[in-house]
Tab-separated table of C-alpha atoms in Angstrom:
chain	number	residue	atom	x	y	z
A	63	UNK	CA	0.000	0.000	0.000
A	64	UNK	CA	1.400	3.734	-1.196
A	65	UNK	CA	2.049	5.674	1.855
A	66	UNK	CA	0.285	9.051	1.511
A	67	UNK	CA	1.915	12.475	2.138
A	68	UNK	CA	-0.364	14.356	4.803
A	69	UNK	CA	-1.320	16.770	2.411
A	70	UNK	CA	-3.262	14.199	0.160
A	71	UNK	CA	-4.539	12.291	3.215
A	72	UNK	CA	-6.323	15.992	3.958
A	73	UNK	CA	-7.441	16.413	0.570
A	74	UNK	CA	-9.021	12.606	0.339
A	75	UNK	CA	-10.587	13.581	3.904
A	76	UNK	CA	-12.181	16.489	2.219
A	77	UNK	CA	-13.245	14.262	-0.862
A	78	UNK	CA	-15.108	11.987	0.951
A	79	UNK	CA	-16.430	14.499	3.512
A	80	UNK	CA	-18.040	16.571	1.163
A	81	UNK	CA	-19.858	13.797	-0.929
A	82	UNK	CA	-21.384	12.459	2.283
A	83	UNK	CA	-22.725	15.479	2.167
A	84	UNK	CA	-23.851	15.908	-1.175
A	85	UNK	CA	-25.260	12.449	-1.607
A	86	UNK	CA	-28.011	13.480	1.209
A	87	UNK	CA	-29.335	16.630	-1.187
A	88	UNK	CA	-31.432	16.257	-3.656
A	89	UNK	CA	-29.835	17.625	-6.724
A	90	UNK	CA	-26.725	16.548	-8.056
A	91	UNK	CA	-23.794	18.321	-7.355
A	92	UNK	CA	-20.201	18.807	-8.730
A	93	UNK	CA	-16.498	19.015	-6.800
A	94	UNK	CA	-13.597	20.510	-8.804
A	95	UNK	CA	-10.307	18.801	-7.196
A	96	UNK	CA	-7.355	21.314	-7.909
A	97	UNK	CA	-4.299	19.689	-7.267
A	98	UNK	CA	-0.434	20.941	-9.169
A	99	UNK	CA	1.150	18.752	-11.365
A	100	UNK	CA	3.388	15.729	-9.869
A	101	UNK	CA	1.064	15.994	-6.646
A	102	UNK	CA	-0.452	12.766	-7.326
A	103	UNK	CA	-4.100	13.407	-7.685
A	104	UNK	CA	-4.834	9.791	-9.479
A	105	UNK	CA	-3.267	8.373	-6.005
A	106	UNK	CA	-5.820	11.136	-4.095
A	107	UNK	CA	-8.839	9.825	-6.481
A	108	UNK	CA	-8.393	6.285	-5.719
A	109	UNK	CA	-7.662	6.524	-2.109
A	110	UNK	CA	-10.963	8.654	-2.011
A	111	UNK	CA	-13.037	6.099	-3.952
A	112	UNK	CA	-11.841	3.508	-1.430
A	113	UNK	CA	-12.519	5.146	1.513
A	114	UNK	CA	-15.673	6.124	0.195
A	115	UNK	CA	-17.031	2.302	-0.890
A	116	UNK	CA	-15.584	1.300	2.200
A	117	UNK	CA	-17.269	3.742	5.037
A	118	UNK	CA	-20.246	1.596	6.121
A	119	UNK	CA	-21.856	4.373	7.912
A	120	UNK	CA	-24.654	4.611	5.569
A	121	UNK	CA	-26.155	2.206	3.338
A	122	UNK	CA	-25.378	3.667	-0.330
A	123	UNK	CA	-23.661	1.971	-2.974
A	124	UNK	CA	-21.443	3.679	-6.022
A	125	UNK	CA	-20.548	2.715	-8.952
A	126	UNK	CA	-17.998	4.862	-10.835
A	127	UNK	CA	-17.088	6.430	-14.444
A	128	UNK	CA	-13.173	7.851	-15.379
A	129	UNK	CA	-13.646	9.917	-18.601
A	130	UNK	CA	-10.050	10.972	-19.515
A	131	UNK	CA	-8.454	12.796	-22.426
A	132	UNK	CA	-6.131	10.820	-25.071
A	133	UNK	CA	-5.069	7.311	-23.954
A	134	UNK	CA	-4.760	8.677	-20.038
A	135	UNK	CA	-7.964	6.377	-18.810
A	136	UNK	CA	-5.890	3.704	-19.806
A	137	UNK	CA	-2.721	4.636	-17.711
A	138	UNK	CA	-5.642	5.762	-14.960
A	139	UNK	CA	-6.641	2.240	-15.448
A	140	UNK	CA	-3.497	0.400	-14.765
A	141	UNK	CA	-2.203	2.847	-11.659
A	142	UNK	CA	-5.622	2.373	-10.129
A	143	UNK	CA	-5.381	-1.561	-10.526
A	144	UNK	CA	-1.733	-1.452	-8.934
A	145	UNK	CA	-3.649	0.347	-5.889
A	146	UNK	CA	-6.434	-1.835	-5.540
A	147	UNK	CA	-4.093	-4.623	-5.710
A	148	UNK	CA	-4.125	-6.381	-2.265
A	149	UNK	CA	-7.332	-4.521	-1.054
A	150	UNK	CA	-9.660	-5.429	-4.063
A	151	UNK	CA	-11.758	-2.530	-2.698
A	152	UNK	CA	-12.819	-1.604	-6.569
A	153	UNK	CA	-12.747	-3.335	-10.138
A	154	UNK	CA	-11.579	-1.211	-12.820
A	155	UNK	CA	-13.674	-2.343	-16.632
A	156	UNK	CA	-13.718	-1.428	-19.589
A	157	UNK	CA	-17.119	-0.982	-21.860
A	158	UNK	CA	-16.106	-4.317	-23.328
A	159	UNK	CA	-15.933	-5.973	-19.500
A	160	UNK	CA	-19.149	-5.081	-18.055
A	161	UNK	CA	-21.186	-7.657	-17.100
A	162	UNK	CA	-25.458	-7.860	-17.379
A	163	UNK	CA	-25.491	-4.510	-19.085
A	164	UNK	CA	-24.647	-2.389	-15.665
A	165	UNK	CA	-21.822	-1.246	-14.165
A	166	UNK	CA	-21.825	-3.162	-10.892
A	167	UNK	CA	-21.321	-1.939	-7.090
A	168	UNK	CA	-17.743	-0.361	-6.651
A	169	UNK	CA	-16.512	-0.801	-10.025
A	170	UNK	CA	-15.424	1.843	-12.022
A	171	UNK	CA	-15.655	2.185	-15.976
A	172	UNK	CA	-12.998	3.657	-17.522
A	173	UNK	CA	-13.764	5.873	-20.912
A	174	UNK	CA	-11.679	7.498	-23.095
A	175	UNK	CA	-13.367	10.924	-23.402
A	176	UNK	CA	-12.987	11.774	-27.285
A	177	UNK	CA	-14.359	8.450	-27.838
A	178	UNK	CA	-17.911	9.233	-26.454
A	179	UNK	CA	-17.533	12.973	-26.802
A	180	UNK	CA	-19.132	12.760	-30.284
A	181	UNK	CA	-22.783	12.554	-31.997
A	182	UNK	CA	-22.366	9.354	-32.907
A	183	UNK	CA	-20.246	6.543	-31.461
A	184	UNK	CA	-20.675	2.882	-30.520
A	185	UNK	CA	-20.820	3.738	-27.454
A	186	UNK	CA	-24.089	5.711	-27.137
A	187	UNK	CA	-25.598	4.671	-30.516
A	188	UNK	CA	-28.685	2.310	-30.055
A	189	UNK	CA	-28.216	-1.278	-31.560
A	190	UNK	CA	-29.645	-4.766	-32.385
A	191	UNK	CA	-28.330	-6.515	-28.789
A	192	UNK	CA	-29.389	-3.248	-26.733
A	193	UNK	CA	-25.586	-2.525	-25.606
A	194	UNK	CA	-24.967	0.845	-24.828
A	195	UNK	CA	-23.954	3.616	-21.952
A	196	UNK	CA	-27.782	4.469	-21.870
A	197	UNK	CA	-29.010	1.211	-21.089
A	198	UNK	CA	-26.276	0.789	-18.983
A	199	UNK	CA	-26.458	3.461	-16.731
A	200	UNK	CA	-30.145	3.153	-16.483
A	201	UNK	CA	-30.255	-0.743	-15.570
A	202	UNK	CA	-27.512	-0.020	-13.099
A	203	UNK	CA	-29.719	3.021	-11.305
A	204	UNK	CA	-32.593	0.632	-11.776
A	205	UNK	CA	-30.044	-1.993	-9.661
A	206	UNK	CA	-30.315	1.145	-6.604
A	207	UNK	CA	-26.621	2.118	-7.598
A	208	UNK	CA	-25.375	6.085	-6.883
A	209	UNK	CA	-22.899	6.916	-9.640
A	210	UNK	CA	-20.230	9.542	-9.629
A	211	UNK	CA	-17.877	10.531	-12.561
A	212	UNK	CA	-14.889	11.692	-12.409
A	213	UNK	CA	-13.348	13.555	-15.274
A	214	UNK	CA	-9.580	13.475	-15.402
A	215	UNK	CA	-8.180	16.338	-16.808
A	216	UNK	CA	-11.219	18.062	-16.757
A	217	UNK	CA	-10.033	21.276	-18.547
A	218	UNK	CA	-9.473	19.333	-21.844
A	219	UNK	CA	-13.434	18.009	-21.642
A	220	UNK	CA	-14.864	21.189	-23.630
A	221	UNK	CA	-17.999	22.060	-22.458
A	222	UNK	CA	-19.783	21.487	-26.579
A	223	UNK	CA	-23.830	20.672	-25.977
A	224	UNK	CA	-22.286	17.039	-26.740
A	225	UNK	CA	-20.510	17.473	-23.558
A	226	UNK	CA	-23.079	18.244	-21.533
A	227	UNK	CA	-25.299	16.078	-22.625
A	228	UNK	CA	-23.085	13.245	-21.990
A	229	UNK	CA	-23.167	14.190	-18.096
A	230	UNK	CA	-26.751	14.466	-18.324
A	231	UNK	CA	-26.895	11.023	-19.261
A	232	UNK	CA	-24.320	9.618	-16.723
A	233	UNK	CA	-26.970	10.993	-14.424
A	234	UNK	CA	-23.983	11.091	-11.513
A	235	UNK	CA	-25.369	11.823	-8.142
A	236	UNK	CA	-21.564	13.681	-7.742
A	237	UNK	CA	-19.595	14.595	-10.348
A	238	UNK	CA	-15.295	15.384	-9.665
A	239	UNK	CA	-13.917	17.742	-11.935
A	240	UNK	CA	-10.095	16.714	-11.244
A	241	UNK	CA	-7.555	18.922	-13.039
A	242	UNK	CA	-3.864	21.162	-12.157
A	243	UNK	CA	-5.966	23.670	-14.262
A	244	UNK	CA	-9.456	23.452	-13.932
A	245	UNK	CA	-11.921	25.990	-16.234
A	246	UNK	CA	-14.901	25.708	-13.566
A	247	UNK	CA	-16.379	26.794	-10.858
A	248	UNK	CA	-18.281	23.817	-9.474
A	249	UNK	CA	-20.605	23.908	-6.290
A	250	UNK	CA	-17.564	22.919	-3.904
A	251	UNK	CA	-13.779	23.089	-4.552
A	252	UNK	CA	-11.161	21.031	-2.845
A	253	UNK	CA	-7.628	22.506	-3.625
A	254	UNK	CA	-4.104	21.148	-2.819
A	255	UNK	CA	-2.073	24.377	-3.085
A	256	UNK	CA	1.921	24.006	-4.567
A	257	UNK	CA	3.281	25.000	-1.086
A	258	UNK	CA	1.676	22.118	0.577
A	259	UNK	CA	3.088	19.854	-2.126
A	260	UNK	CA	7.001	21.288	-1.921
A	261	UNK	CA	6.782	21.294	1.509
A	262	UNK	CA	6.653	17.662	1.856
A	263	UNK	CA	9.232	16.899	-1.077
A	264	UNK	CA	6.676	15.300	-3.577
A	265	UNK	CA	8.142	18.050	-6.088
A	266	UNK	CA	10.594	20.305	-6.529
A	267	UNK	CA	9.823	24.431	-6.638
A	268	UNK	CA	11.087	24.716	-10.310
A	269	UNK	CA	8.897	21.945	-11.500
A	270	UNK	CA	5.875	23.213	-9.828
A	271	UNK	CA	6.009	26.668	-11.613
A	272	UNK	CA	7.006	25.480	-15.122
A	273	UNK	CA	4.995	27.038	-17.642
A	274	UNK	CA	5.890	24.366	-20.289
A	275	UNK	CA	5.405	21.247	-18.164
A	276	UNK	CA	2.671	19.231	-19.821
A	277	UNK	CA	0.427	16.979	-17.046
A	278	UNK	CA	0.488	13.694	-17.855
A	279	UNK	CA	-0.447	12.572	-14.388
């Protein structure tokens, strides 16, 4: 098991106290995590989603979407199996993996965002054998399942009437906006600040404030 710096064990404390929260209102609400580059925020995301499956003080269940940019759902994919190794708190799917058309309690379906982020894809496209996100999502509310999406990279998921209508269909009770750069307010914000980060020797000062550093975390 990763050893956490204290600065992401307060920010997955955060996480999961504010979707408690949430879940009890009645109207869907959405998180942005702000965390710098080389801070770990995939390592933050799954320690929150286990914690969260895992706190038995009330009786919801979750099941989980990752939407990320380029190929990064699939590196999401394999870090998040590496954490979930010896704990088998969560299984991580693909569309191809799910089983009796849902996504099932505490396993989370990784998508790659371009992919679905289109009018027409196989994805969301009706067919012949009934296999698609819309189905999906709605036999796995029918199964009494909350779901919450996280979109990695969040800034690079344009905000296009495609967009949006994607997230209306996911129909997630919480949604986490999780970028080093995020492009929206949200209705709560959870922020690991720089200082917090150098402070504790995850990264250096002069990597933190490079301009030209790309995120591929």
């Amino acid at each position: 098991m990763i050893k956490l710096f204290d600065y992401q064990k307060k920010a997955v404390e955060k996480l999961v106290r504010i979707t408690s929260e949430i879940i009890k209102l009645q109207t869907p609400k959405t998180i942005v995590f702000k965390a710098p580059t080389g801070s770990g925020k995939t390592v933050m995301v799954a320690e929150y989603l286990k914690e969260l499956v895992e706190d038995h003080s009330n009786r919801n269940t979750y099941t989980f979407i990752w939407t990320a940019p380029r190929q990064l759902h699939e590196q999401s994919k394999t870090k998040l199996e590496a954490y979930y190794a010896n704990s088998k708190a969560l299984r991580c799917v693909y569309f191809e993996d799910l089983i009796d058309r849902q996504i099932h309690q505490n396993e989370i379906l990784f998508l790659n965002w371009e992919s679905i982020n289109k009018a027409d894809n196989i994805y969301i496209r009706e067919n012949e054998i009934d296999l698609n996100l819309s189905t999906i999502l709605q036999n796995t509310r029918d199964a009494g399942h909350l779901v919450i999406l996280i979109i990695d990279e969040s800034h690079f998921a344009s905000q296009t009437e495609i967009s949006r209508g994607l997230i209306q269909m996911f129909g997630p009770k919480v949604t986490i906006e999780v970028s080093a750069t995020p492009n929206l307010q949200g209705d709560e914000q959870v922020t690991v600040y720089p200082e917090e980060v150098i402070s504790e020797g995850a990264i250096k000062k002069q990597i933190s404030i490079n301009p030209g550093f790309i995120n591929q975390v």
